[in-house]
């Protein structure tokens, strides 16, 4: 039996299993296990007031075998590595961030941190993507 014939037979067997209602089990066998990924970008916006600064955070989830269910984000989290009660669940993929400018010199300002994670339909979570901004 040639290699192309064997591949054709395997493809036919997979199609028959899927048609027989084994799709969920077949997905678990054929799709790779892994965590989703998230990509994050920031865009500087015009401030709302002279004593503030603003950014747009945009993100996209990239599944690894399972669909993305939702995202978790946090502004100034205690840790970007650990999700706690301050993280917010959302299906959105962008958020405008606006902060008041403190009365300190730019070099002395504490940065604000924005972090986001993607979560798949089985609860698998991506590594965090984050950025820090200080006006």
mmCIF file of N, CA and C in Angstrom:
data_model
loop_
_atom_site.group_PDB
_atom_site.id
_atom_site.type_symbol
_atom_site.label_atom_id
_atom_site.label_comp_id
_atom_site.label_asym_id
_atom_site.label_seq_id
_atom_site.Cartn_x
_atom_site.Cartn_y
_atom_site.Cartn_z
ATOM 1 N N UNK A 1 0.856 -1.166 0.000
ATOM 2 C CA UNK A 1 0.000 0.000 0.000
ATOM 3 C C UNK A 1 0.910 1.241 0.000
ATOM 4 N N UNK A 2 0.617 2.184 -0.856
ATOM 5 C CA UNK A 2 1.440 3.379 -0.955
ATOM 6 C C UNK A 2 1.124 4.328 0.194
ATOM 7 N N UNK A 3 2.031 5.277 0.401
ATOM 8 C CA UNK A 3 1.857 6.241 1.485
ATOM 9 C C UNK A 3 0.605 7.087 1.275
ATOM 10 N N UNK A 4 0.353 7.517 0.056
ATOM 11 C CA UNK A 4 -0.823 8.346 -0.202
ATOM 12 C C UNK A 4 -2.115 7.570 0.051
ATOM 13 N N UNK A 5 -2.105 6.269 -0.224
ATOM 14 C CA UNK A 5 -3.297 5.459 0.055
ATOM 15 C C UNK A 5 -3.511 5.338 1.565
ATOM 16 N N UNK A 6 -2.413 5.165 2.312
ATOM 17 C CA UNK A 6 -2.549 5.076 3.777
ATOM 18 C C UNK A 6 -3.096 6.381 4.345
ATOM 19 N N UNK A 7 -2.573 7.522 3.843
ATOM 20 C CA UNK A 7 -3.071 8.812 4.318
ATOM 21 C C UNK A 7 -4.548 8.994 3.986
ATOM 22 N N UNK A 8 -4.943 8.554 2.805
ATOM 23 C CA UNK A 8 -6.348 8.655 2.411
ATOM 24 C C UNK A 8 -7.227 7.805 3.318
ATOM 25 N N UNK A 9 -6.759 6.627 3.690
ATOM 26 C CA UNK A 9 -7.538 5.743 4.569
ATOM 27 C C UNK A 9 -7.649 6.344 5.978
ATOM 28 N N UNK A 10 -6.569 6.946 6.460
ATOM 29 C CA UNK A 10 -6.619 7.586 7.779
ATOM 30 C C UNK A 10 -7.612 8.743 7.745
ATOM 31 N N UNK A 11 -7.565 9.550 6.684
ATOM 32 C CA UNK A 11 -8.504 10.658 6.548
ATOM 33 C C UNK A 11 -9.939 10.180 6.515
ATOM 34 N N UNK A 12 -10.195 9.107 5.797
ATOM 35 C CA UNK A 12 -11.533 8.540 5.726
ATOM 36 C C UNK A 12 -11.983 8.039 7.095
ATOM 37 N N UNK A 13 -11.084 7.390 7.827
ATOM 38 C CA UNK A 13 -11.428 6.886 9.160
ATOM 39 C C UNK A 13 -11.780 8.042 10.096
ATOM 40 N N UNK A 14 -11.026 9.129 10.021
ATOM 41 C CA UNK A 14 -11.309 10.293 10.863
ATOM 42 C C UNK A 14 -12.670 10.879 10.517
ATOM 43 N N UNK A 15 -12.952 11.003 9.230
ATOM 44 C CA UNK A 15 -14.243 11.539 8.799
ATOM 45 C C UNK A 15 -15.390 10.652 9.269
ATOM 46 N N UNK A 16 -15.226 9.342 9.194
ATOM 47 C CA UNK A 16 -16.277 8.431 9.639
ATOM 48 C C UNK A 16 -16.499 8.517 11.144
ATOM 49 N N UNK A 17 -15.418 8.638 11.915
ATOM 50 C CA UNK A 17 -15.563 8.778 13.368
ATOM 51 C C UNK A 17 -16.280 10.062 13.724
ATOM 52 N N UNK A 18 -15.926 11.139 13.047
ATOM 53 C CA UNK A 18 -16.582 12.421 13.316
ATOM 54 C C UNK A 18 -18.062 12.348 12.964
ATOM 55 N N UNK A 19 -18.385 11.722 11.861
ATOM 56 C CA UNK A 19 -19.778 11.595 11.437
ATOM 57 C C UNK A 19 -20.572 10.702 12.384
ATOM 58 N N UNK A 20 -19.897 9.796 13.062
ATOM 59 C CA UNK A 20 -20.575 8.872 13.970
ATOM 60 C C UNK A 20 -20.810 9.473 15.349
ATOM 61 N N UNK A 21 -20.489 10.763 15.534
ATOM 62 C CA UNK A 21 -20.742 11.409 16.818
ATOM 63 C C UNK A 21 -19.562 11.392 17.758
ATOM 64 N N UNK A 22 -18.409 11.080 17.277
ATOM 65 C CA UNK A 22 -17.218 11.051 18.121
ATOM 66 C C UNK A 22 -16.415 12.334 17.986
ATOM 67 N N UNK A 23 -17.042 13.389 17.525
ATOM 68 C CA UNK A 23 -16.331 14.642 17.264
ATOM 69 C C UNK A 23 -15.638 15.209 18.488
ATOM 70 N N UNK A 24 -16.322 15.216 19.628
ATOM 71 C CA UNK A 24 -15.709 15.778 20.839
ATOM 72 C C UNK A 24 -14.479 14.961 21.234
ATOM 73 N N UNK A 25 -14.607 13.656 21.229
ATOM 74 C CA UNK A 25 -13.474 12.797 21.588
ATOM 75 C C UNK A 25 -12.361 12.935 20.560
ATOM 76 N N UNK A 26 -12.744 13.045 19.290
ATOM 77 C CA UNK A 26 -11.766 13.193 18.223
ATOM 78 C C UNK A 26 -11.007 14.503 18.382
ATOM 79 N N UNK A 27 -11.703 15.585 18.720
ATOM 80 C CA UNK A 27 -11.032 16.863 18.951
ATOM 81 C C UNK A 27 -10.026 16.760 20.088
ATOM 82 N N UNK A 28 -10.404 16.051 21.137
ATOM 83 C CA UNK A 28 -9.501 15.919 22.270
ATOM 84 C C UNK A 28 -8.255 15.127 21.888
ATOM 85 N N UNK A 29 -8.376 14.211 20.951
ATOM 86 C CA UNK A 29 -7.244 13.397 20.533
ATOM 87 C C UNK A 29 -6.385 14.138 19.519
ATOM 88 N N UNK A 30 -7.009 14.805 18.544
ATOM 89 C CA UNK A 30 -6.259 15.385 17.445
ATOM 90 C C UNK A 30 -5.758 16.802 17.689
ATOM 91 N N UNK A 31 -6.491 17.590 18.451
ATOM 92 C CA UNK A 31 -6.075 18.967 18.659
ATOM 93 C C UNK A 31 -5.016 19.037 19.748
ATOM 94 N N UNK A 32 -4.026 19.880 19.565
ATOM 95 C CA UNK A 32 -2.946 19.930 20.545
ATOM 96 C C UNK A 32 -3.416 20.504 21.873
ATOM 97 N N UNK A 33 -2.877 19.959 22.943
ATOM 98 C CA UNK A 33 -3.141 20.505 24.265
ATOM 99 C C UNK A 33 -2.217 21.695 24.448
ATOM 100 N N UNK A 34 -2.681 22.687 25.099
ATOM 101 C CA UNK A 34 -1.839 23.846 25.351
ATOM 102 C C UNK A 34 -2.670 25.009 25.809
ATOM 103 N N UNK A 35 -1.989 26.024 26.206
ATOM 104 C CA UNK A 35 -2.653 27.234 26.689
ATOM 105 C C UNK A 35 -2.838 28.209 25.543
ATOM 106 N N UNK A 36 -3.870 29.028 25.619
ATOM 107 C CA UNK A 36 -4.028 30.064 24.600
ATOM 108 C C UNK A 36 -2.926 31.108 24.753
ATOM 109 N N UNK A 37 -2.844 31.981 23.783
ATOM 110 C CA UNK A 37 -1.901 33.094 23.841
ATOM 111 C C UNK A 37 -2.685 34.385 23.690
ATOM 112 N N UNK A 38 -2.114 35.461 24.176
ATOM 113 C CA UNK A 38 -2.718 36.778 24.018
ATOM 114 C C UNK A 38 -1.627 37.742 23.567
ATOM 115 N N UNK A 39 -1.995 38.638 22.671
ATOM 116 C CA UNK A 39 -1.090 39.696 22.219
ATOM 117 C C UNK A 39 -1.713 41.029 22.605
ATOM 118 N N UNK A 40 -0.875 41.953 23.017
ATOM 119 C CA UNK A 40 -1.335 43.229 23.548
ATOM 120 C C UNK A 40 -0.580 44.366 22.885
ATOM 121 N N UNK A 41 -1.304 45.426 22.554
ATOM 122 C CA UNK A 41 -0.662 46.636 22.047
ATOM 123 C C UNK A 41 -1.233 47.839 22.778
ATOM 124 N N UNK A 42 -0.455 48.912 22.804
ATOM 125 C CA UNK A 42 -0.935 50.149 23.423
ATOM 126 C C UNK A 42 -0.778 51.286 22.431
ATOM 127 N N UNK A 43 -1.743 52.190 22.485
ATOM 128 C CA UNK A 43 -1.767 53.334 21.582
ATOM 129 C C UNK A 43 -1.993 54.571 22.434
ATOM 130 N N UNK A 44 -1.124 55.529 22.306
ATOM 131 C CA UNK A 44 -1.281 56.776 23.073
ATOM 132 C C UNK A 44 -2.463 57.558 22.513
ATOM 133 N N UNK A 45 -3.308 58.054 23.399
ATOM 134 C CA UNK A 45 -4.479 58.850 23.018
ATOM 135 C C UNK A 45 -4.298 60.286 23.496
ATOM 136 N N UNK A 46 -5.054 61.160 22.901
ATOM 137 C CA UNK A 46 -5.079 62.539 23.385
ATOM 138 C C UNK A 46 -5.719 62.538 24.775
ATOM 139 N N UNK A 47 -5.130 63.247 25.735
ATOM 140 C CA UNK A 47 -5.702 63.245 27.088
ATOM 141 C C UNK A 47 -7.060 63.936 27.120
ATOM 142 N N UNK A 48 -7.899 63.514 28.046
ATOM 143 C CA UNK A 48 -9.225 64.121 28.210
ATOM 144 C C UNK A 48 -9.138 65.506 28.835
ATOM 145 N N UNK A 49 -8.135 65.705 29.675
ATOM 146 C CA UNK A 49 -7.920 66.995 30.336
ATOM 147 C C UNK A 49 -6.431 67.316 30.296
ATOM 148 N N UNK A 50 -6.060 68.582 30.518
ATOM 149 C CA UNK A 50 -4.634 68.940 30.506
ATOM 150 C C UNK A 50 -3.816 68.260 31.614
ATOM 151 N N UNK A 51 -4.480 67.829 32.675
ATOM 152 C CA UNK A 51 -3.751 67.190 33.772
ATOM 153 C C UNK A 51 -3.970 65.673 33.820
ATOM 154 N N UNK A 52 -4.114 65.060 32.634
ATOM 155 C CA UNK A 52 -4.260 63.607 32.554
ATOM 156 C C UNK A 52 -3.497 63.078 31.344
ATOM 157 N N UNK A 53 -3.404 61.767 31.262
ATOM 158 C CA UNK A 53 -2.842 61.107 30.091
ATOM 159 C C UNK A 53 -3.658 59.857 29.812
ATOM 160 N N UNK A 54 -3.656 59.414 28.541
ATOM 161 C CA UNK A 54 -4.546 58.317 28.156
ATOM 162 C C UNK A 54 -3.887 57.394 27.140
ATOM 163 N N UNK A 55 -4.287 56.126 27.207
ATOM 164 C CA UNK A 55 -3.829 55.099 26.278
ATOM 165 C C UNK A 55 -5.008 54.204 25.931
ATOM 166 N N UNK A 56 -4.943 53.596 24.754
ATOM 167 C CA UNK A 56 -5.874 52.544 24.369
ATOM 168 C C UNK A 56 -5.100 51.229 24.443
ATOM 169 N N UNK A 57 -5.624 50.275 25.189
ATOM 170 C CA UNK A 57 -5.056 48.927 25.230
ATOM 171 C C UNK A 57 -5.902 48.057 24.312
ATOM 172 N N UNK A 58 -5.263 47.376 23.372
ATOM 173 C CA UNK A 58 -5.952 46.434 22.474
ATOM 174 C C UNK A 58 -5.277 45.086 22.565
ATOM 175 N N UNK A 59 -6.106 44.027 22.585
ATOM 176 C CA UNK A 59 -5.536 42.691 22.694
ATOM 177 C C UNK A 59 -6.301 41.722 21.815
ATOM 178 N N UNK A 60 -5.657 40.621 21.521
ATOM 179 C CA UNK A 60 -6.276 39.555 20.723
ATOM 180 C C UNK A 60 -5.839 38.217 21.298
ATOM 181 N N UNK A 61 -6.782 37.304 21.394
ATOM 182 C CA UNK A 61 -6.487 35.963 21.879
ATOM 183 C C UNK A 61 -6.241 35.027 20.718
ATOM 184 N N UNK A 62 -5.295 34.131 20.908
ATOM 185 C CA UNK A 62 -4.964 33.142 19.894
ATOM 186 C C UNK A 62 -5.091 31.765 20.535
ATOM 187 N N UNK A 63 -6.094 30.992 20.099
ATOM 188 C CA UNK A 63 -6.350 29.696 20.729
ATOM 189 C C UNK A 63 -5.272 28.673 20.399
ATOM 190 N N UNK A 64 -5.178 27.698 21.263
ATOM 191 C CA UNK A 64 -4.265 26.573 21.043
ATOM 192 C C UNK A 64 -5.082 25.297 21.177
ATOM 193 N N UNK A 65 -5.923 25.047 20.190
ATOM 194 C CA UNK A 65 -6.726 23.825 20.206
ATOM 195 C C UNK A 65 -8.144 24.006 20.720
ATOM 196 N N UNK A 66 -8.410 25.048 21.471
ATOM 197 C CA UNK A 66 -9.748 25.305 21.994
ATOM 198 C C UNK A 66 -10.088 26.771 21.759
ATOM 199 N N UNK A 67 -11.358 27.097 21.594
ATOM 200 C CA UNK A 67 -11.723 28.502 21.357
ATOM 201 C C UNK A 67 -11.517 29.366 22.602
ATOM 202 N N UNK A 68 -11.257 30.645 22.355
ATOM 203 C CA UNK A 68 -11.135 31.614 23.447
ATOM 204 C C UNK A 68 -12.534 31.880 23.991
ATOM 205 N N UNK A 69 -12.698 31.769 25.292
ATOM 206 C CA UNK A 69 -13.975 32.010 25.943
ATOM 207 C C UNK A 69 -14.114 33.482 26.365
ATOM 208 N N UNK A 70 -13.061 34.003 26.994
ATOM 209 C CA UNK A 70 -13.101 35.376 27.496
ATOM 210 C C UNK A 70 -11.686 35.831 27.825
ATOM 211 N N UNK A 71 -11.585 37.039 28.340
ATOM 212 C CA UNK A 71 -10.309 37.604 28.751
ATOM 213 C C UNK A 71 -10.423 38.067 30.195
ATOM 214 N N UNK A 72 -9.294 38.154 30.862
ATOM 215 C CA UNK A 72 -9.204 38.744 32.186
ATOM 216 C C UNK A 72 -8.205 39.885 32.093
ATOM 217 N N UNK A 73 -8.567 41.048 32.657
ATOM 218 C CA UNK A 73 -7.611 42.152 32.668
ATOM 219 C C UNK A 73 -7.584 42.791 34.044
ATOM 220 N N UNK A 74 -6.481 43.487 34.302
ATOM 221 C CA UNK A 74 -6.330 44.188 35.577
ATOM 222 C C UNK A 74 -5.556 45.475 35.343
ATOM 223 N N UNK A 75 -5.935 46.488 36.078
ATOM 224 C CA UNK A 75 -5.214 47.754 36.096
ATOM 225 C C UNK A 75 -4.528 47.844 37.451
ATOM 226 N N UNK A 76 -3.228 47.995 37.425
ATOM 227 C CA UNK A 76 -2.405 48.032 38.638
ATOM 228 C C UNK A 76 -2.620 46.797 39.517
ATOM 229 N N UNK A 77 -2.461 45.593 38.943
ATOM 230 C CA UNK A 77 -2.632 44.380 39.757
ATOM 231 C C UNK A 77 -1.503 44.248 40.786
ATOM 232 N N UNK A 78 -1.779 43.509 41.843
ATOM 233 C CA UNK A 78 -0.755 43.213 42.838
ATOM 234 C C UNK A 78 0.394 42.466 42.167
ATOM 235 N N UNK A 79 0.049 41.554 41.259
ATOM 236 C CA UNK A 79 1.033 40.790 40.505
ATOM 237 C C UNK A 79 0.463 40.501 39.119
ATOM 238 N N UNK A 80 1.288 40.609 38.074
ATOM 239 C CA UNK A 80 0.809 40.225 36.742
ATOM 240 C C UNK A 80 0.811 38.716 36.588
ATOM 241 N N UNK A 81 1.503 38.009 37.477
ATOM 242 C CA UNK A 81 1.621 36.554 37.374
ATOM 243 C C UNK A 81 0.512 35.794 38.089
ATOM 244 N N UNK A 82 -0.253 36.447 38.956
ATOM 245 C CA UNK A 82 -1.291 35.761 39.719
ATOM 246 C C UNK A 82 -2.617 36.501 39.573
ATOM 247 N N UNK A 83 -3.635 35.774 39.132
ATOM 248 C CA UNK A 83 -4.973 36.354 39.007
ATOM 249 C C UNK A 83 -5.640 36.328 40.376
ATOM 250 N N UNK A 84 -6.176 37.473 40.783
ATOM 251 C CA UNK A 84 -6.908 37.546 42.047
ATOM 252 C C UNK A 84 -8.253 38.233 41.804
ATOM 253 N N UNK A 85 -8.922 38.625 42.844
ATOM 254 C CA UNK A 85 -10.255 39.211 42.744
ATOM 255 C C UNK A 85 -10.309 40.572 42.069
ATOM 256 N N UNK A 86 -9.165 41.205 41.826
ATOM 257 C CA UNK A 86 -9.161 42.510 41.175
ATOM 258 C C UNK A 86 -9.179 42.404 39.649
ATOM 259 N N UNK A 87 -8.952 41.219 39.104
ATOM 260 C CA UNK A 87 -8.970 41.029 37.650
ATOM 261 C C UNK A 87 -10.424 41.012 37.189
ATOM 262 N N UNK A 88 -10.681 41.580 36.016
ATOM 263 C CA UNK A 88 -12.046 41.736 35.498
ATOM 264 C C UNK A 88 -12.233 40.836 34.278
ATOM 265 N N UNK A 89 -13.341 40.105 34.265
ATOM 266 C CA UNK A 89 -13.686 39.242 33.132
ATOM 267 C C UNK A 89 -14.376 40.068 32.059
ATOM 268 N N UNK A 90 -13.999 39.847 30.784
ATOM 269 C CA UNK A 90 -14.607 40.592 29.685
ATOM 270 C C UNK A 90 -14.522 39.789 28.389
ATOM 271 N N UNK A 91 -15.416 40.123 27.471
ATOM 272 C CA UNK A 91 -15.320 39.585 26.110
ATOM 273 C C UNK A 91 -14.786 40.659 25.160
ATOM 274 N N UNK A 92 -14.585 41.871 25.687
ATOM 275 C CA UNK A 92 -14.074 42.973 24.876
ATOM 276 C C UNK A 92 -12.605 42.735 24.528
ATOM 277 N N UNK A 93 -12.132 43.461 23.514
ATOM 278 C CA UNK A 93 -10.741 43.320 23.086
ATOM 279 C C UNK A 93 -10.008 44.660 23.081
ATOM 280 N N UNK A 94 -10.572 45.636 23.759
ATOM 281 C CA UNK A 94 -9.885 46.913 23.915
ATOM 282 C C UNK A 94 -10.457 47.672 25.098
ATOM 283 N N UNK A 95 -9.636 48.592 25.602
ATOM 284 C CA UNK A 95 -10.066 49.392 26.752
ATOM 285 C C UNK A 95 -9.284 50.696 26.752
ATOM 286 N N UNK A 96 -9.998 51.809 26.893
ATOM 287 C CA UNK A 96 -9.345 53.116 27.024
ATOM 288 C C UNK A 96 -8.935 53.295 28.484
ATOM 289 N N UNK A 97 -7.713 53.763 28.685
ATOM 290 C CA UNK A 97 -7.175 53.970 30.021
ATOM 291 C C UNK A 97 -6.819 55.440 30.175
ATOM 292 N N UNK A 98 -7.304 56.062 31.216
ATOM 293 C CA UNK A 98 -7.008 57.473 31.469
ATOM 294 C C UNK A 98 -6.581 57.620 32.928
ATOM 295 N N UNK A 99 -5.493 58.364 33.144
ATOM 296 C CA UNK A 99 -4.960 58.550 34.483
ATOM 297 C C UNK A 99 -4.645 60.026 34.715
ATOM 298 N N UNK A 100 -4.824 60.467 35.947
ATOM 299 C CA UNK A 100 -4.459 61.836 36.319
ATOM 300 C C UNK A 100 -2.945 61.938 36.408
ATOM 301 N N UNK A 101 -2.414 63.069 35.961
ATOM 302 C CA UNK A 101 -0.976 63.315 36.097
ATOM 303 C C UNK A 101 -0.684 63.726 37.533
ATOM 304 N N UNK A 102 0.219 63.022 38.210
ATOM 305 C CA UNK A 102 0.565 63.439 39.567
ATOM 306 C C UNK A 102 1.419 64.703 39.529
ATOM 307 N N UNK A 103 1.545 65.346 40.672
ATOM 308 C CA UNK A 103 2.316 66.589 40.779
ATOM 309 C C UNK A 103 3.820 66.347 40.854
ATOM 310 N N UNK A 104 4.270 65.157 40.519
ATOM 311 C CA UNK A 104 5.697 64.825 40.581
ATOM 312 C C UNK A 104 6.352 65.044 39.226
ATOM 313 N N UNK A 105 7.665 65.136 39.256
ATOM 314 C CA UNK A 105 8.438 65.195 38.017
ATOM 315 C C UNK A 105 8.288 63.871 37.280
ATOM 316 N N UNK A 106 8.346 63.865 35.927
ATOM 317 C CA UNK A 106 8.159 62.617 35.173
ATOM 318 C C UNK A 106 9.043 61.460 35.640
ATOM 319 N N UNK A 107 10.279 61.717 35.997
ATOM 320 C CA UNK A 107 11.182 60.642 36.425
ATOM 321 C C UNK A 107 10.777 60.043 37.773
ATOM 322 N N UNK A 108 9.967 60.762 38.565
ATOM 323 C CA UNK A 108 9.572 60.297 39.897
ATOM 324 C C UNK A 108 8.185 59.653 39.926
ATOM 325 N N UNK A 109 7.488 59.653 38.816
ATOM 326 C CA UNK A 109 6.119 59.132 38.783
ATOM 327 C C UNK A 109 6.111 57.607 38.837
ATOM 328 N N UNK A 110 5.175 57.073 39.594
ATOM 329 C CA UNK A 110 4.964 55.631 39.645
ATOM 330 C C UNK A 110 4.178 55.206 38.410
ATOM 331 N N UNK A 111 4.603 54.171 37.714
ATOM 332 C CA UNK A 111 3.854 53.758 36.524
ATOM 333 C C UNK A 111 2.560 53.026 36.884
ATOM 334 N N UNK A 112 1.605 53.108 35.983
ATOM 335 C CA UNK A 112 0.402 52.278 36.062
ATOM 336 C C UNK A 112 0.646 51.062 35.188
ATOM 337 N N UNK A 113 0.110 49.921 35.605
ATOM 338 C CA UNK A 113 0.307 48.667 34.880
ATOM 339 C C UNK A 113 -1.037 48.166 34.378
ATOM 340 N N UNK A 114 -1.055 47.734 33.116
ATOM 341 C CA UNK A 114 -2.234 47.085 32.540
ATOM 342 C C UNK A 114 -1.810 45.683 32.143
ATOM 343 N N UNK A 115 -2.564 44.673 32.569
ATOM 344 C CA UNK A 115 -2.256 43.276 32.262
ATOM 345 C C UNK A 115 -3.508 42.583 31.729
ATOM 346 N N UNK A 116 -3.311 41.621 30.823
ATOM 347 C CA UNK A 116 -4.436 40.892 30.247
ATOM 348 C C UNK A 116 -4.035 39.431 30.024
ATOM 349 N N UNK A 117 -5.013 38.538 30.111
ATOM 350 C CA UNK A 117 -4.840 37.103 29.838
ATOM 351 C C UNK A 117 -6.027 36.625 29.013
ATOM 352 N N UNK A 118 -5.790 35.656 28.143
ATOM 353 C CA UNK A 118 -6.861 34.987 27.406
ATOM 354 C C UNK A 118 -7.211 33.694 28.143
ATOM 355 N N UNK A 119 -8.502 33.338 28.122
ATOM 356 C CA UNK A 119 -8.969 32.114 28.768
ATOM 357 C C UNK A 119 -9.762 31.313 27.746
ATOM 358 N N UNK A 120 -9.423 30.018 27.592
ATOM 359 C CA UNK A 120 -10.148 29.201 26.622
ATOM 360 C C UNK A 120 -11.400 28.589 27.256
ATOM 361 N N UNK A 121 -12.165 27.856 26.449
ATOM 362 C CA UNK A 121 -13.454 27.329 26.918
ATOM 363 C C UNK A 121 -13.333 26.217 27.958
ATOM 364 N N UNK A 122 -12.119 25.725 28.216
ATOM 365 C CA UNK A 122 -11.897 24.732 29.260
ATOM 366 C C UNK A 122 -11.213 25.338 30.490
ATOM 367 N N UNK A 123 -11.049 26.671 30.491
ATOM 368 C CA UNK A 123 -10.427 27.344 31.624
ATOM 369 C C UNK A 123 -8.918 27.499 31.518
ATOM 370 N N UNK A 124 -8.324 27.022 30.416
ATOM 371 C CA UNK A 124 -6.890 27.204 30.214
ATOM 372 C C UNK A 124 -6.579 28.679 30.044
ATOM 373 N N UNK A 125 -5.539 29.153 30.708
ATOM 374 C CA UNK A 125 -5.228 30.573 30.729
ATOM 375 C C UNK A 125 -3.864 30.837 30.095
ATOM 376 N N UNK A 126 -3.799 31.923 29.327
ATOM 377 C CA UNK A 126 -2.544 32.320 28.711
ATOM 378 C C UNK A 126 -1.594 32.908 29.753
ATOM 379 N N UNK A 127 -0.351 33.021 29.370
ATOM 380 C CA UNK A 127 0.588 33.812 30.154
ATOM 381 C C UNK A 127 0.136 35.271 30.039
ATOM 382 N N UNK A 128 0.440 36.095 31.026
ATOM 383 C CA UNK A 128 -0.007 37.486 30.943
ATOM 384 C C UNK A 128 0.821 38.286 29.934
ATOM 385 N N UNK A 129 0.163 39.235 29.319
ATOM 386 C CA UNK A 129 0.843 40.284 28.549
ATOM 387 C C UNK A 129 0.545 41.557 29.308
ATOM 388 N N UNK A 130 1.510 42.455 29.412
ATOM 389 C CA UNK A 130 1.299 43.665 30.192
ATOM 390 C C UNK A 130 2.214 44.784 29.716
ATOM 391 N N UNK A 131 1.848 45.986 30.121
ATOM 392 C CA UNK A 131 2.726 47.134 29.910
ATOM 393 C C UNK A 131 2.560 48.091 31.078
ATOM 394 N N UNK A 132 3.582 48.936 31.257
ATOM 395 C CA UNK A 132 3.565 49.948 32.298
ATOM 396 C C UNK A 132 3.668 51.317 31.630
ATOM 397 N N UNK A 133 2.883 52.277 32.131
ATOM 398 C CA UNK A 133 2.896 53.643 31.590
ATOM 399 C C UNK A 133 2.951 54.620 32.758
ATOM 400 N N UNK A 134 3.670 55.719 32.557
ATOM 401 C CA UNK A 134 3.824 56.687 33.638
ATOM 402 C C UNK A 134 3.616 58.115 33.147
ATOM 403 N N UNK A 135 2.762 58.305 32.188
ATOM 404 C CA UNK A 135 2.418 59.637 31.733
ATOM 405 C C UNK A 135 3.430 60.198 30.888
#
